[in-house]
Structure formats: C-alpha cells, structure tokens
Coordinates of C-alpha atoms in Angstrom, one line a residue:
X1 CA -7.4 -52.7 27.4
X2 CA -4.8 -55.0 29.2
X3 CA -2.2 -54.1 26.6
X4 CA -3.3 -50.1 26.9
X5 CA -2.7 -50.3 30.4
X6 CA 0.6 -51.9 30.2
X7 CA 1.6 -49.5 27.9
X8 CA 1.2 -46.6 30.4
X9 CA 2.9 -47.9 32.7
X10 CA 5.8 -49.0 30.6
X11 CA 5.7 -45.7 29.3
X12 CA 6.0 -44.2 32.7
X13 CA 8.7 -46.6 33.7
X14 CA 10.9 -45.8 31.1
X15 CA 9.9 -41.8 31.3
X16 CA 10.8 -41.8 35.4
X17 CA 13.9 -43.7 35.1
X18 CA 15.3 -41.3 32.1
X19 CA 13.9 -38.2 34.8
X20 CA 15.9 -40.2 38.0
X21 CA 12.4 -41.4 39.1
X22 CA 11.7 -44.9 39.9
X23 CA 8.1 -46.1 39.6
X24 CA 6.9 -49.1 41.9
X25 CA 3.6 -50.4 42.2
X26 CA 2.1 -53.4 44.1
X27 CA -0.5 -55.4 46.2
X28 CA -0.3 -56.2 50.0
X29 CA -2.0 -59.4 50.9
X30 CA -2.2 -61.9 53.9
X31 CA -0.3 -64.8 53.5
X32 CA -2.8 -66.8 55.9
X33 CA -6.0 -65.7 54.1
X34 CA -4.8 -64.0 51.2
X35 CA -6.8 -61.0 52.1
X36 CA -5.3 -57.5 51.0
X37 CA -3.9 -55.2 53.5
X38 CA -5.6 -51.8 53.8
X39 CA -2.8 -49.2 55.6
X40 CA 0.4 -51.0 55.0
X41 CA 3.2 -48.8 55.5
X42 CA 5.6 -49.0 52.4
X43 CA 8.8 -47.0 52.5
X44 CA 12.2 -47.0 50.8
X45 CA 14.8 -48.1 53.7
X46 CA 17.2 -45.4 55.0
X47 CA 14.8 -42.7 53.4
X48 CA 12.2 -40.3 54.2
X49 CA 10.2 -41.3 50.7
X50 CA 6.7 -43.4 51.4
X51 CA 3.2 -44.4 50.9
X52 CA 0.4 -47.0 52.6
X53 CA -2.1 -49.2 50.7
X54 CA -5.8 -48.5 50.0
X55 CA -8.4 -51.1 50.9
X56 CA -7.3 -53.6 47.8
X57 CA -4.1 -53.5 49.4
X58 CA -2.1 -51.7 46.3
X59 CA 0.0 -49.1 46.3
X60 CA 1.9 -46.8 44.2
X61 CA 5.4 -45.0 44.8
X62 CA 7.6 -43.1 42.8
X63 CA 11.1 -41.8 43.9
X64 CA 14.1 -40.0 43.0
X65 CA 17.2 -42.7 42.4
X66 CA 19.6 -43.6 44.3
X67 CA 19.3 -43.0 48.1
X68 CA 22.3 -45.4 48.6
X69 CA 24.7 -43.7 46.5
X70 CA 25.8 -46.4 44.8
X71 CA 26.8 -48.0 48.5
X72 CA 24.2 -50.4 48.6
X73 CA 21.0 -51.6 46.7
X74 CA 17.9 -49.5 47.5
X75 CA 15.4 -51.9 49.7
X76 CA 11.2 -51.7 50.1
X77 CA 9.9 -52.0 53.3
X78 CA 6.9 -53.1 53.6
X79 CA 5.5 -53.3 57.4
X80 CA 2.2 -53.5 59.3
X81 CA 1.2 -54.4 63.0
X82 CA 1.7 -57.9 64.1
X83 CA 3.4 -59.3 61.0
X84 CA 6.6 -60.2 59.8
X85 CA 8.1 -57.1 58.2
X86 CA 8.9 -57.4 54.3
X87 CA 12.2 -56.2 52.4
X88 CA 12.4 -56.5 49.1
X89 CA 15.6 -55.2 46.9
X90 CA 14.8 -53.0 44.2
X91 CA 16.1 -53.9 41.3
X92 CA 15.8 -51.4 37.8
X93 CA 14.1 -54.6 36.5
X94 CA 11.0 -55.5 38.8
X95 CA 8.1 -52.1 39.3
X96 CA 5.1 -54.1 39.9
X97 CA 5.5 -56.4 43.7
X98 CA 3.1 -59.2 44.7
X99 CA 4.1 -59.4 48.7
X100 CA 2.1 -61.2 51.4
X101 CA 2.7 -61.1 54.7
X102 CA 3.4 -63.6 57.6
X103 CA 1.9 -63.2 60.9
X104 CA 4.4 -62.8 63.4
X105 CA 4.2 -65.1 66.5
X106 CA 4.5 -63.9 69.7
X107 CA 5.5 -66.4 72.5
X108 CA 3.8 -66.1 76.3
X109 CA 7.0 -65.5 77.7
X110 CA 7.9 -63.0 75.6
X111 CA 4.7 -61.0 76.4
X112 CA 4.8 -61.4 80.4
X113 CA 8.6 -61.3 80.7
X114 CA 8.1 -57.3 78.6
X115 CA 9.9 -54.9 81.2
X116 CA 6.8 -53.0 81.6
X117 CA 4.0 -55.2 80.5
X118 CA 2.2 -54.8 83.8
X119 CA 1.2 -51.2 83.5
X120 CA -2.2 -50.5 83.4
X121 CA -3.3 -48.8 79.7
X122 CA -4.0 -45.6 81.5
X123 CA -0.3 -45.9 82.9
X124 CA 1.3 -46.6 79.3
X125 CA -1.0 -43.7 77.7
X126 CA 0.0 -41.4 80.3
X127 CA 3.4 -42.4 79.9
X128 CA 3.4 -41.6 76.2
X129 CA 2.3 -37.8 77.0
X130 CA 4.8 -37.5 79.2
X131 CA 7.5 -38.6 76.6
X132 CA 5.9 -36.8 73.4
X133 CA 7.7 -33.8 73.6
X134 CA 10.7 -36.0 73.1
X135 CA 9.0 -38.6 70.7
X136 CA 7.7 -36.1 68.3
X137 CA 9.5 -33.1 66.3
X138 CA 11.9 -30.8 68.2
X139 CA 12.7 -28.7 65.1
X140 CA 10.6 -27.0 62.2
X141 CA 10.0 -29.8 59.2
X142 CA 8.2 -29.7 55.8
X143 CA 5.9 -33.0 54.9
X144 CA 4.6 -33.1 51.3
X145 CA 1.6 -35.3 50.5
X146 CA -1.8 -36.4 48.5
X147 CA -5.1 -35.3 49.7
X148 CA -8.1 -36.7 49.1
X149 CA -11.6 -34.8 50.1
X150 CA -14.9 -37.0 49.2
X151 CA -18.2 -36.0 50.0
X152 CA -20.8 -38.8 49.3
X153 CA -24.3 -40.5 50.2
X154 CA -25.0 -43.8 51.0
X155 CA -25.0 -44.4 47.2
X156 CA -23.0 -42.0 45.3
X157 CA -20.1 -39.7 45.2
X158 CA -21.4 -36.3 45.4
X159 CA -18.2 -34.7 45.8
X160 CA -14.4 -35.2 45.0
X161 CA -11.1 -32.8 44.9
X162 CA -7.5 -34.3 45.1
X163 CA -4.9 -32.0 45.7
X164 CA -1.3 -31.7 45.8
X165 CA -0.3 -30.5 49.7
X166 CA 2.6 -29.2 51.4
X167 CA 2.5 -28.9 55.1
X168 CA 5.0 -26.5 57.7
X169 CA 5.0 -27.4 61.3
X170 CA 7.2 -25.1 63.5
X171 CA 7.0 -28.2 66.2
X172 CA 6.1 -25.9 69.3
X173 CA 4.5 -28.0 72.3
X174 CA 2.4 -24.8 73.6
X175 CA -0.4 -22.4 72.2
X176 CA 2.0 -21.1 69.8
X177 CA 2.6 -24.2 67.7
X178 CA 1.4 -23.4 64.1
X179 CA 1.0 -25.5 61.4
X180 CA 0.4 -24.1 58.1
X181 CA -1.2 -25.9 54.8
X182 CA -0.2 -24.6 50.9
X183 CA -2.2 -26.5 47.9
X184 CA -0.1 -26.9 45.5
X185 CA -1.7 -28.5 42.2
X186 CA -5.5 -29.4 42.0
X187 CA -5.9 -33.2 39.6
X188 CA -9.9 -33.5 40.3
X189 CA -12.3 -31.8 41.8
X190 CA -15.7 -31.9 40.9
X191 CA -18.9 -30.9 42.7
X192 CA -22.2 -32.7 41.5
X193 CA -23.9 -32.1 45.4
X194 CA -27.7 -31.4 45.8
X195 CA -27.6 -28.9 48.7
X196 CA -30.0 -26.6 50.3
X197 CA -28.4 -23.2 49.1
X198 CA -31.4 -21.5 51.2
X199 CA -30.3 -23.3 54.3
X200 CA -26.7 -23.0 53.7
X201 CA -27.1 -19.4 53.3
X202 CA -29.0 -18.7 56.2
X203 CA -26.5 -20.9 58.3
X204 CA -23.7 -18.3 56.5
X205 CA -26.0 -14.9 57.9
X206 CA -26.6 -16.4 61.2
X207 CA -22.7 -16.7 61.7
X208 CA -21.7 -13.9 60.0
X209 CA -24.1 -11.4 61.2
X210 CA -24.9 -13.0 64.4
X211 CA -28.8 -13.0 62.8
X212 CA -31.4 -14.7 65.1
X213 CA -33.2 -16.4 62.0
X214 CA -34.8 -19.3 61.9
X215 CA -33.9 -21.9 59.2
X216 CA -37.1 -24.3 59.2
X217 CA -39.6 -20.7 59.6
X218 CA -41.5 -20.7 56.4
X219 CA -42.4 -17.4 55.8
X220 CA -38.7 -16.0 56.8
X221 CA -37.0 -18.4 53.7
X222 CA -39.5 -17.2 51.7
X223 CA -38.9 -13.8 52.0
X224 CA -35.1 -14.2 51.9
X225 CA -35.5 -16.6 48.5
X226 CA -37.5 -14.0 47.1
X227 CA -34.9 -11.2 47.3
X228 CA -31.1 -13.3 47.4
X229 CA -29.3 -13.3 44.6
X230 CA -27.5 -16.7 43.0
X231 CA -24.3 -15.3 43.9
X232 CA -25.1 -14.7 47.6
X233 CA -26.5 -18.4 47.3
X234 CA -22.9 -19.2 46.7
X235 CA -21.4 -17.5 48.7
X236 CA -23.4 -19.5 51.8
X237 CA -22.6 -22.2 50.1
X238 CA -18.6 -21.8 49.9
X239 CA -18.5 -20.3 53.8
X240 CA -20.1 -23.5 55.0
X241 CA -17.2 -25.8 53.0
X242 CA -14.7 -23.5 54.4
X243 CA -16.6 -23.5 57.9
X244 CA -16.8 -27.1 58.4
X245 CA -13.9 -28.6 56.0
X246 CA -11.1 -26.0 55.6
X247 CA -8.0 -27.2 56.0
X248 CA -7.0 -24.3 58.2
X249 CA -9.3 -25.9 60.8
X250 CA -7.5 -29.7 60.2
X251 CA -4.7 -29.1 62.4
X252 CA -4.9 -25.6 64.0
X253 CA -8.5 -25.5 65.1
X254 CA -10.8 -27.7 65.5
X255 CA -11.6 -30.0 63.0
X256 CA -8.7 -32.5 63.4
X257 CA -11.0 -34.6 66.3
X258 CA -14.2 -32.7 65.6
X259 CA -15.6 -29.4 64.9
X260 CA -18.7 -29.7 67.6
X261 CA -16.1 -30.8 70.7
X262 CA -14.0 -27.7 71.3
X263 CA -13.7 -24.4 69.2
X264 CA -10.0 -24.5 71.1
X265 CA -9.0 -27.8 70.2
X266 CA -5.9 -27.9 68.5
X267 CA -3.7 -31.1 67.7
X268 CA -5.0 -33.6 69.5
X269 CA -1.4 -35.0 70.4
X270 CA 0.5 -32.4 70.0
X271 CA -1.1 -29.8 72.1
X272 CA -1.1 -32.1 74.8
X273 CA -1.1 -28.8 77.7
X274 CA -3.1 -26.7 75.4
X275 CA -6.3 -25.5 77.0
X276 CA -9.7 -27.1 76.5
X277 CA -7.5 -29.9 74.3
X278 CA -9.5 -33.5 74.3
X279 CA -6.2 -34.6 75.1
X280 CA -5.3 -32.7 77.9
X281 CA -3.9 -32.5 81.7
X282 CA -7.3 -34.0 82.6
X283 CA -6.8 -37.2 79.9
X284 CA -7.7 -39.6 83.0
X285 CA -10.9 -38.0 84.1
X286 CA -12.3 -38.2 80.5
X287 CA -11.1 -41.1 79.2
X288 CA -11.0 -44.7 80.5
X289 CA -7.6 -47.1 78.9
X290 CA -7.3 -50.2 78.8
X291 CA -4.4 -52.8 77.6
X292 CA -6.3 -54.9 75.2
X293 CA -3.3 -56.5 73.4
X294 CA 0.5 -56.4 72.0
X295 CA 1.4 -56.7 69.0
X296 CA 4.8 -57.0 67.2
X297 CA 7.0 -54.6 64.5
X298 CA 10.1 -55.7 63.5
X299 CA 12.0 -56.4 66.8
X300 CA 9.6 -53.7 68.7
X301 CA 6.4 -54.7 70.8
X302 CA 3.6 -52.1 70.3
X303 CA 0.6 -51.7 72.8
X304 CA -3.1 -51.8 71.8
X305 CA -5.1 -49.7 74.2
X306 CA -8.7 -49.7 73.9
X307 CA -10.4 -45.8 74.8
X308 CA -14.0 -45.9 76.2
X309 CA -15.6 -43.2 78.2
X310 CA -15.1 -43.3 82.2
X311 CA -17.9 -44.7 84.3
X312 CA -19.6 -41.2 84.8
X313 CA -19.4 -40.3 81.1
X314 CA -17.0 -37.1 79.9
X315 CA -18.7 -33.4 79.7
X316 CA -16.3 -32.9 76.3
X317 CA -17.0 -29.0 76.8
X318 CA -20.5 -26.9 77.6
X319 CA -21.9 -27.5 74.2
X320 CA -22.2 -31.7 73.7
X321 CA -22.7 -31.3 78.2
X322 CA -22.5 -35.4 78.6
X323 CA -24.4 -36.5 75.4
X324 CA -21.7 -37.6 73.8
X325 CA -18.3 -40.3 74.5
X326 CA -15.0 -41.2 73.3
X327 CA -14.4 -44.6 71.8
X328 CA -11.1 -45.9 69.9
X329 CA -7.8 -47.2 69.9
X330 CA -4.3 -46.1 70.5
X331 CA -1.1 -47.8 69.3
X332 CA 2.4 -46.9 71.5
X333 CA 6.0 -48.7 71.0
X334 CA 6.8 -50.2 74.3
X335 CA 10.0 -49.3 74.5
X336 CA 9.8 -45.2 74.3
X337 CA 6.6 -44.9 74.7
X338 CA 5.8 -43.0 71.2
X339 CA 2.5 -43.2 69.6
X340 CA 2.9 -45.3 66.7
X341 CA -1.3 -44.9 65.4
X342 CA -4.3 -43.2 67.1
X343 CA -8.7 -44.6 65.9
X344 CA -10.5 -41.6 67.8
X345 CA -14.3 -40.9 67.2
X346 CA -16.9 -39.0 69.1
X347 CA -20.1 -41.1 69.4
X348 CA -23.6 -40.1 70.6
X349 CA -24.3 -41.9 73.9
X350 CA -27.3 -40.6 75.4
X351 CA -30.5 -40.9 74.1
X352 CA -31.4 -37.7 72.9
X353 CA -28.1 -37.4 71.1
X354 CA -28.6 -40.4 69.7
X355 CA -32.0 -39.7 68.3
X356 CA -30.9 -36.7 67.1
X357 CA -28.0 -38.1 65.1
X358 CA -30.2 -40.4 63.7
X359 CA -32.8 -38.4 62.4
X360 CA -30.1 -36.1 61.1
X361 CA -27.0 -37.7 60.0
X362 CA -28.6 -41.5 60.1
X363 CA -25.6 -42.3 62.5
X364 CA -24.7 -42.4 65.9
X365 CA -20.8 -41.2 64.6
X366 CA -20.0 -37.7 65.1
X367 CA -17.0 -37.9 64.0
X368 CA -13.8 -39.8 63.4
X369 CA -10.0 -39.4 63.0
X370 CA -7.1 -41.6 62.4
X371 CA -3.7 -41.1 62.7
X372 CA -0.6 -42.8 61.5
X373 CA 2.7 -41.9 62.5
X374 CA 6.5 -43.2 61.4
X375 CA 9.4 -42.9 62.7
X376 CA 12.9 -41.4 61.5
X377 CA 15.7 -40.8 63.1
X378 CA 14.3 -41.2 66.6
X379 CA 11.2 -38.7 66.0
X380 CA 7.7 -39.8 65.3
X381 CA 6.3 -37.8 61.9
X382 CA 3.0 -37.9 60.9
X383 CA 2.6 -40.3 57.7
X384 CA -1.4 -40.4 57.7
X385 CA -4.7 -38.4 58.6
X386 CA -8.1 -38.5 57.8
X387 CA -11.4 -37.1 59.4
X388 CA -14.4 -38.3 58.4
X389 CA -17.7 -36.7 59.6
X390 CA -21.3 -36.6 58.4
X391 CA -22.6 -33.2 57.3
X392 CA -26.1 -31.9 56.7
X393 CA -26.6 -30.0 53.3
X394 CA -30.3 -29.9 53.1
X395 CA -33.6 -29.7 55.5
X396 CA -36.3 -31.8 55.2
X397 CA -38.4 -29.5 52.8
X398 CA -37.8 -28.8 49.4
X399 CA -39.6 -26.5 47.4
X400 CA -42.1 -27.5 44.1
X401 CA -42.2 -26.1 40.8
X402 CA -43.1 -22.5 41.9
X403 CA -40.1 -22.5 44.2
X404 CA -42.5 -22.4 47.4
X405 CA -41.8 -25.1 50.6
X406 CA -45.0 -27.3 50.7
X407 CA -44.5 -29.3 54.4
X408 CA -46.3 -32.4 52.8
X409 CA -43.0 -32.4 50.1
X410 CA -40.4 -34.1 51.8
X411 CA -37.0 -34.5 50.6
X412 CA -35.2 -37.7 49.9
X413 CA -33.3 -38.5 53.2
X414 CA -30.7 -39.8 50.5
X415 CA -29.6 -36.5 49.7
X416 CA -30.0 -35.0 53.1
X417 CA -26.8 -35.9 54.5
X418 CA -23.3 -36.3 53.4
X419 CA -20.6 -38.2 55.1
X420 CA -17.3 -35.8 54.1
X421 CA -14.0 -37.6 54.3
X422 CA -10.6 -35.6 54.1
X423 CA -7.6 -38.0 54.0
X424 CA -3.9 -36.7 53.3
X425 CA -1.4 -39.1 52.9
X426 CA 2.1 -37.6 53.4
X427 CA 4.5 -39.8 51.4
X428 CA 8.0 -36.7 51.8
X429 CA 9.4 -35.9 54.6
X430 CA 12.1 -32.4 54.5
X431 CA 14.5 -31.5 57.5
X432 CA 16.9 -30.0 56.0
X433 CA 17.1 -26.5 57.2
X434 CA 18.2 -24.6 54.3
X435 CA 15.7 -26.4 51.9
X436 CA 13.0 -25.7 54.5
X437 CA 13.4 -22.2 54.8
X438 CA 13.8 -21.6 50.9
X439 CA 10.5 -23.7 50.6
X440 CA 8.3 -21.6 53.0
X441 CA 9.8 -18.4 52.3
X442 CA 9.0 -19.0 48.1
X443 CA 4.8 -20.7 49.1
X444 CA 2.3 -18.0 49.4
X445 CA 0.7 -20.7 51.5
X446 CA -2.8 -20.6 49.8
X447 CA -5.1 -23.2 52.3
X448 CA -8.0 -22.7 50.1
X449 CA -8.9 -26.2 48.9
X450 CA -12.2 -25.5 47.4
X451 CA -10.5 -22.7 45.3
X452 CA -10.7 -23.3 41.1
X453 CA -7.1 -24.0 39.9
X454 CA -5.6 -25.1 36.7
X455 CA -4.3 -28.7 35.9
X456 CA -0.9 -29.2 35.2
X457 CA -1.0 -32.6 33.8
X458 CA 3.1 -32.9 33.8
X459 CA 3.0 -32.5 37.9
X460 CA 1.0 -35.6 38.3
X461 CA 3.4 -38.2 36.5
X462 CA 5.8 -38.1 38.7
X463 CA 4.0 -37.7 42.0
X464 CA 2.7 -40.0 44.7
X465 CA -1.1 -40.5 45.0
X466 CA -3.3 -42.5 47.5
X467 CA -4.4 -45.0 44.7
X468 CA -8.4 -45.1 44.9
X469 CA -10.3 -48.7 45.5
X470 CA -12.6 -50.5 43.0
X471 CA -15.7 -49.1 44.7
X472 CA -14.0 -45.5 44.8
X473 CA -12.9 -45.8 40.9
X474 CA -16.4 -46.7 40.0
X475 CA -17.8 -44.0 41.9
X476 CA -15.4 -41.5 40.6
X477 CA -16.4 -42.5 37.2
X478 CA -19.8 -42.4 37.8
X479 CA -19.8 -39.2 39.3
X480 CA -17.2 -37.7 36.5
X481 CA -20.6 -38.4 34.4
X482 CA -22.8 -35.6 35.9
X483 CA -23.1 -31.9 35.8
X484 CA -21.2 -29.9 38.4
X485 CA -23.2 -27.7 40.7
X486 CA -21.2 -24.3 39.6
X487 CA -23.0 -25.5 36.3
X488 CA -26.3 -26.3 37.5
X489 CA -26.5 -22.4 38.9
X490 CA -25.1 -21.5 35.7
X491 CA -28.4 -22.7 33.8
X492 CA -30.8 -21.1 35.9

C-alpha cells in the first residue's frame, strides 16, 4: 500500500512539473509538544497562491511555477498566531515538508510599551470598524477555492458534497455590495440521510404557500401522505437544503452568522452600516469586548478580544427576543487595526432556549462561524469560512410497516438531528482587472450546490483541496459504502 501511495504521488509530481504545476504536501506540528497544527496558514511568498492545515496538521498545495521569474527561489510560508513564522525554499527536489513550529516569546515590555496596548477591547474592535473600509477590498476581486458541505450525526456521515467554487465580490461597503457564488466541478457528493420527507415537505408548503398546517397533527400528515407524490417528497426535501444551506444565503443573506438571527443580515464584517447587521452601528450595546491577550505574527502584534453578551443580554432581533447570546473571539493586527480571524457563535442563554435546543438539536449551539482572513498588498482577503449549525431532518414519530404514525414509536434521537458544516477554503486570489472581467462575463454563475453534475476527473489533479482528517477519511469511506437517498426513493 506504502509503495501504491508513493507511486501516486510521484506520478503526480512528475505529471504537475511537466504541466508548470508544482505539488507540495506536508504536516504542521508544535515543536514544544509535537502536536499538529489545525489552521496553519501556508502560502507561497510574494503570491496570491495558498492553503491551511486540517486537524492532523497536513496540507496539500499545488501551483503554477515560477512566481519569481527566475529572480529568486520560490519560498513557503508557513505562519500561525503566536509562533515563529516558517520559510522554507522550494526546491524541484523536496514536495513532501515536515515543519514544526517555535513559539514565539513575547517580553513584558514589549507588550506594555505597544503604542496602544491600553485600549479597552471595545476600543480596539470599534477601531477596526472604523478602519474596515480601508482594511478590506476597495476594488471588485475573484477568489477561487475548495468547499466542503458535511452533514452528519453524532456517529456517522450522513452527507458529503465537495465542490470546486469561484467567488465575485464587487467590494461595496453599503446594501448594494453583492457577492456572487459559481460551482464549478462537483468530486463527491453523496446523500445516504434518513430524513422525515413528510415533515420536510410540510415545512416546504408552509413557506411556500403561507399554509397554517401543523407538522406534529396526526390526522393532517396522514391525509397529505396519503395523496403526495415521491416527487413532491423531493421537492420538500431539496427546498429545505436550499432554504437552510444554499450558498446564495452564505454571504448575501443570512446564513453567514445564522439563519434564525436576522433575515437582513448580510456579511457580518463587511456590511458593517447595513441595517439589522449583528455587526452594526449599535456593536457596543449588543456585544461586551474584552482584551484577553496578544499574540505575535512575524514582526506584527495581533489582539485577542474575547465577545460575550452585555450585562442585560442582546435582543438579536424580534424573533430569538433575548433567549439567545453572542460568545467568541476576534483577532485584529495592532498596528491598522484589520481583522486578521473572527470565532462567532449564537448560543442559547435562557432557559427555555436552552431546553429547547436540547430536546431538539442536543446542543445549546445555534450556530457558529469562523473566519480567516490574509493579507496582500495592504488589503485583508478572505482565506477561510465555515458555518456550522445543527439542523433538524426528522420529528419524533416515525411511521410502522403500514406507513401510519403510532405515538408510542419513537424515533432514534440519533437520526433526528444533523449538525451541517459548510467550509470553503479559498486557496487563489485574482485582481487583475482584465482577467476578472473575462472570468465573470464567461460563468453562468450556477450557486446550486446540491445540483447533480458530472465528474471531470482531470480537474481535480491539479487543484487545491482542504485535505480531510483520519476521522473524516474513515467516515467518508464508510459512508461511500451505503445507498444514496435519491436511490432509496428509487426502490419504492
């Protein structure tokens, strides 16, 4: 198996340097425990080419050769948060790195003597929304990446697509910004779910229709089941995916902090003025900072600022009232104030809500977002995001033999939840005007992730991918085993 496996990637090694592609792999430990490093930012120097690790700390990258132009050697970065940061010279002999990192020490007087060290979190934070129209993207850019959706229970994969993604902001600051999504190539997806299609569908006629039904009444989903065909089963089925995990909602709706908080809130950074925004002119009154540390990048100190509700709770918006609080963490250079990395979930805080999320999503998370950000040529682009939030697919009866609900049959909890993760890692960056235009004006910008495609297996060798964990491969593999849901309607 060893020798198989070398033989790939020699094969691909050899293949991408013919092609101009160079093809790197590696593991990311720490030096002091030699634990690996999950979200390591890994970058060729003086380039807009990227990736981060997974949680075993590897990574894969492949690249067109040479950004130097024969000038100078091509260089790996390899940085992370309060560690000595890592260049390596890439030579056409070496594609597999073993690199551990050293902490980096920070002195006291280095930390008090910082020119603004004593400002309060809520000063530094407010200080970085002030500056973010001239931190982020003034002009329209193109970001290609690797996206990974994964729906699963607290055993099992029930759900995997990867795509291939290309993403056009137009980097407006007001309600016009517009971000739009194209899938490019589908390598997986596979559905193996056990969902209520009954309750799915009546979620899909109540929105739709504006129907007053009643989901857990008896005698109302028997006389829908007895009449619905399999294809309108389906089609309840796909408007709830698209509902809750479309990637038109990811960065022009809702879904980018949560789709319960605000049906208006756009980009949670971006949209900074925008109205009902979590993130808004009223930042202060809903959220409580504080400076919990500093940490060190290169020659740059970066704050860590703890988010917690304020004292009186926040009423998000009319729906969640004040049942539910902001935790996280947010990461800002010192220096200009950008936002370097953003931890933001929704948690239930009272106790109804969290009763509630217990009994239906066994967790007091409503949702969660992370954000990672790099820097190039003086802007912040976005490198990293993922949203993960639990998702209810079935109610608590399921029906016997005859197809009837019995109330005394109740379904496995396992199966009546999912926790649904989107992550897109974007590892190309395109500002070049001419090359941006010719790309949006030849996409048909198709946003439609859970859409059937074919697989073009040439696409995929020399593309970068967010390389899966052990517990994710086995999963995968596991799951790969099963029969799809599309096919499980197919046989009835």
């Amino acid at each position: 198996m060893k020798r198989f496996s070398l033989f790939i990637i020699t094969y691909i090694f050899i293949t991408n340097v013919l092609f101009g592609q160079r093809f790197i792999t590696g593991t990311v430990i720490d030096a002091t425990n030699l634990k690996p490093f999950d979200g390591v930012n890994i970058y060729i120097e003086n380039s807009t080419i990227g990736t981060i690790t997974n949680e075993d700390g590897k990574f894969v990258l492949n690249f067109s050769k040479s950004f130097s132009n024969g000038e100078s050697k091509d260089s790996l970065v390899v940085s992370f948060l309060g560690y000595k940061t890592a260049k390596l010279s890439l030579d056409n002999d070496k594609i597999d790195f073993s690199i551990k990192l050293i902490p980096h020490e920070i002195a006291l007087d280095e930390v008090f003597l910082s020119k603004s060290h004593k400002l309060l979190g809520s000063e530094i934070v407010w200080k970085a929304f002030e500056n973010y129209t001239t931190n982020f993207p003034n002009k329209p850019y193109i970001s290609n990446g690797f996206l990974r959706h994964i729906e699963r229970n607290r055993e099992a994969y029930k759900w995997l697509i990867e795509s291939s993604v290309t993403l056009h902001d137009n980097s407006l600051y007001n309600e016009n910004s517009n971000i739009k999504i194209h899938i490019n190539e589908t390598r997986k997806s596979i559905d193996n779910r056990s969902v209520d299609s009954l309750y799915l569908y009546l979620s899909y006629l109540i929105d739709s229709k504006r129907a007053g039904y009643n989901i857990l009444n008896k005698r109302k989903r028997m006389k829908i089941a007895d009449t619905v065909s399999k294809k309108e089963l389906l089609k309840g089925i796909k408007y709830n995916d698209r509902k809750i995990n479309g990637l038109d909602k990811v960065f022009n709706e809702y879904k980018d902090v949560s789709y319960a908080i605000s049906s208006k809130n756009k980009n949670i950074i971006r949209n900074f003025n925008s109205i009902e925004s979590i993130f808004d002119k009223d930042i202060l009154e809903k959220h409580t900072f504080s400076l919990d540390t500093t940490y060190h990048i290169d020659s740059r100190m970066v704050y860590k600022i703890k988010i917690t509700p304020n004292k009186e709770m926040i009423e998000l918006n009319s729906t969640l009232k004040k049942h539910y609080a902001p935790v996280g963490w947010i990461y800002i250079y010192e220096d200009n104030f950008a936002i370097k990395e953003l931890d933001y979930s929704i948690i239930a805080a009272s106790k109804d809500a969290k009763l509630r999320n217990k009994m239906l999503f066994g967790t007091n998370v409503m949702s969660s977002i992370n954000l990672k950000y790099f820097e190039y040529n003086g802007k912040m682009y976005l490198k990293y995001f993922s949203c993960t939030i639990p998702k209810m697919v079935n109610v608590s009866f399921k029906p016997d033999s005859s197809g009837k609900y019995d109330k005394d049959s109740i379904r496995s909890k396992t199966d009546q939840y999912y926790y649904t993760k989107q992550e897109i890692l974007f590892s190309e960056l395109i500002i070049d005007s001419e090359r941006i235009n010719s790309l949006y004006n030849n996409l048909n910008w198709d946003d439609d992730l859970f859409k059937e495609r074919p697989y073009n297996d040439g696409f995929w060798n020399n593309f970068n991918i967010l390389l899966e964990s052990k517990e994710d491969l086995k999963m995968r593999l596991d799951l790969e085993k099963k029969m799809s849901l599309i096919k499980q309607f197919e046989q009835e």
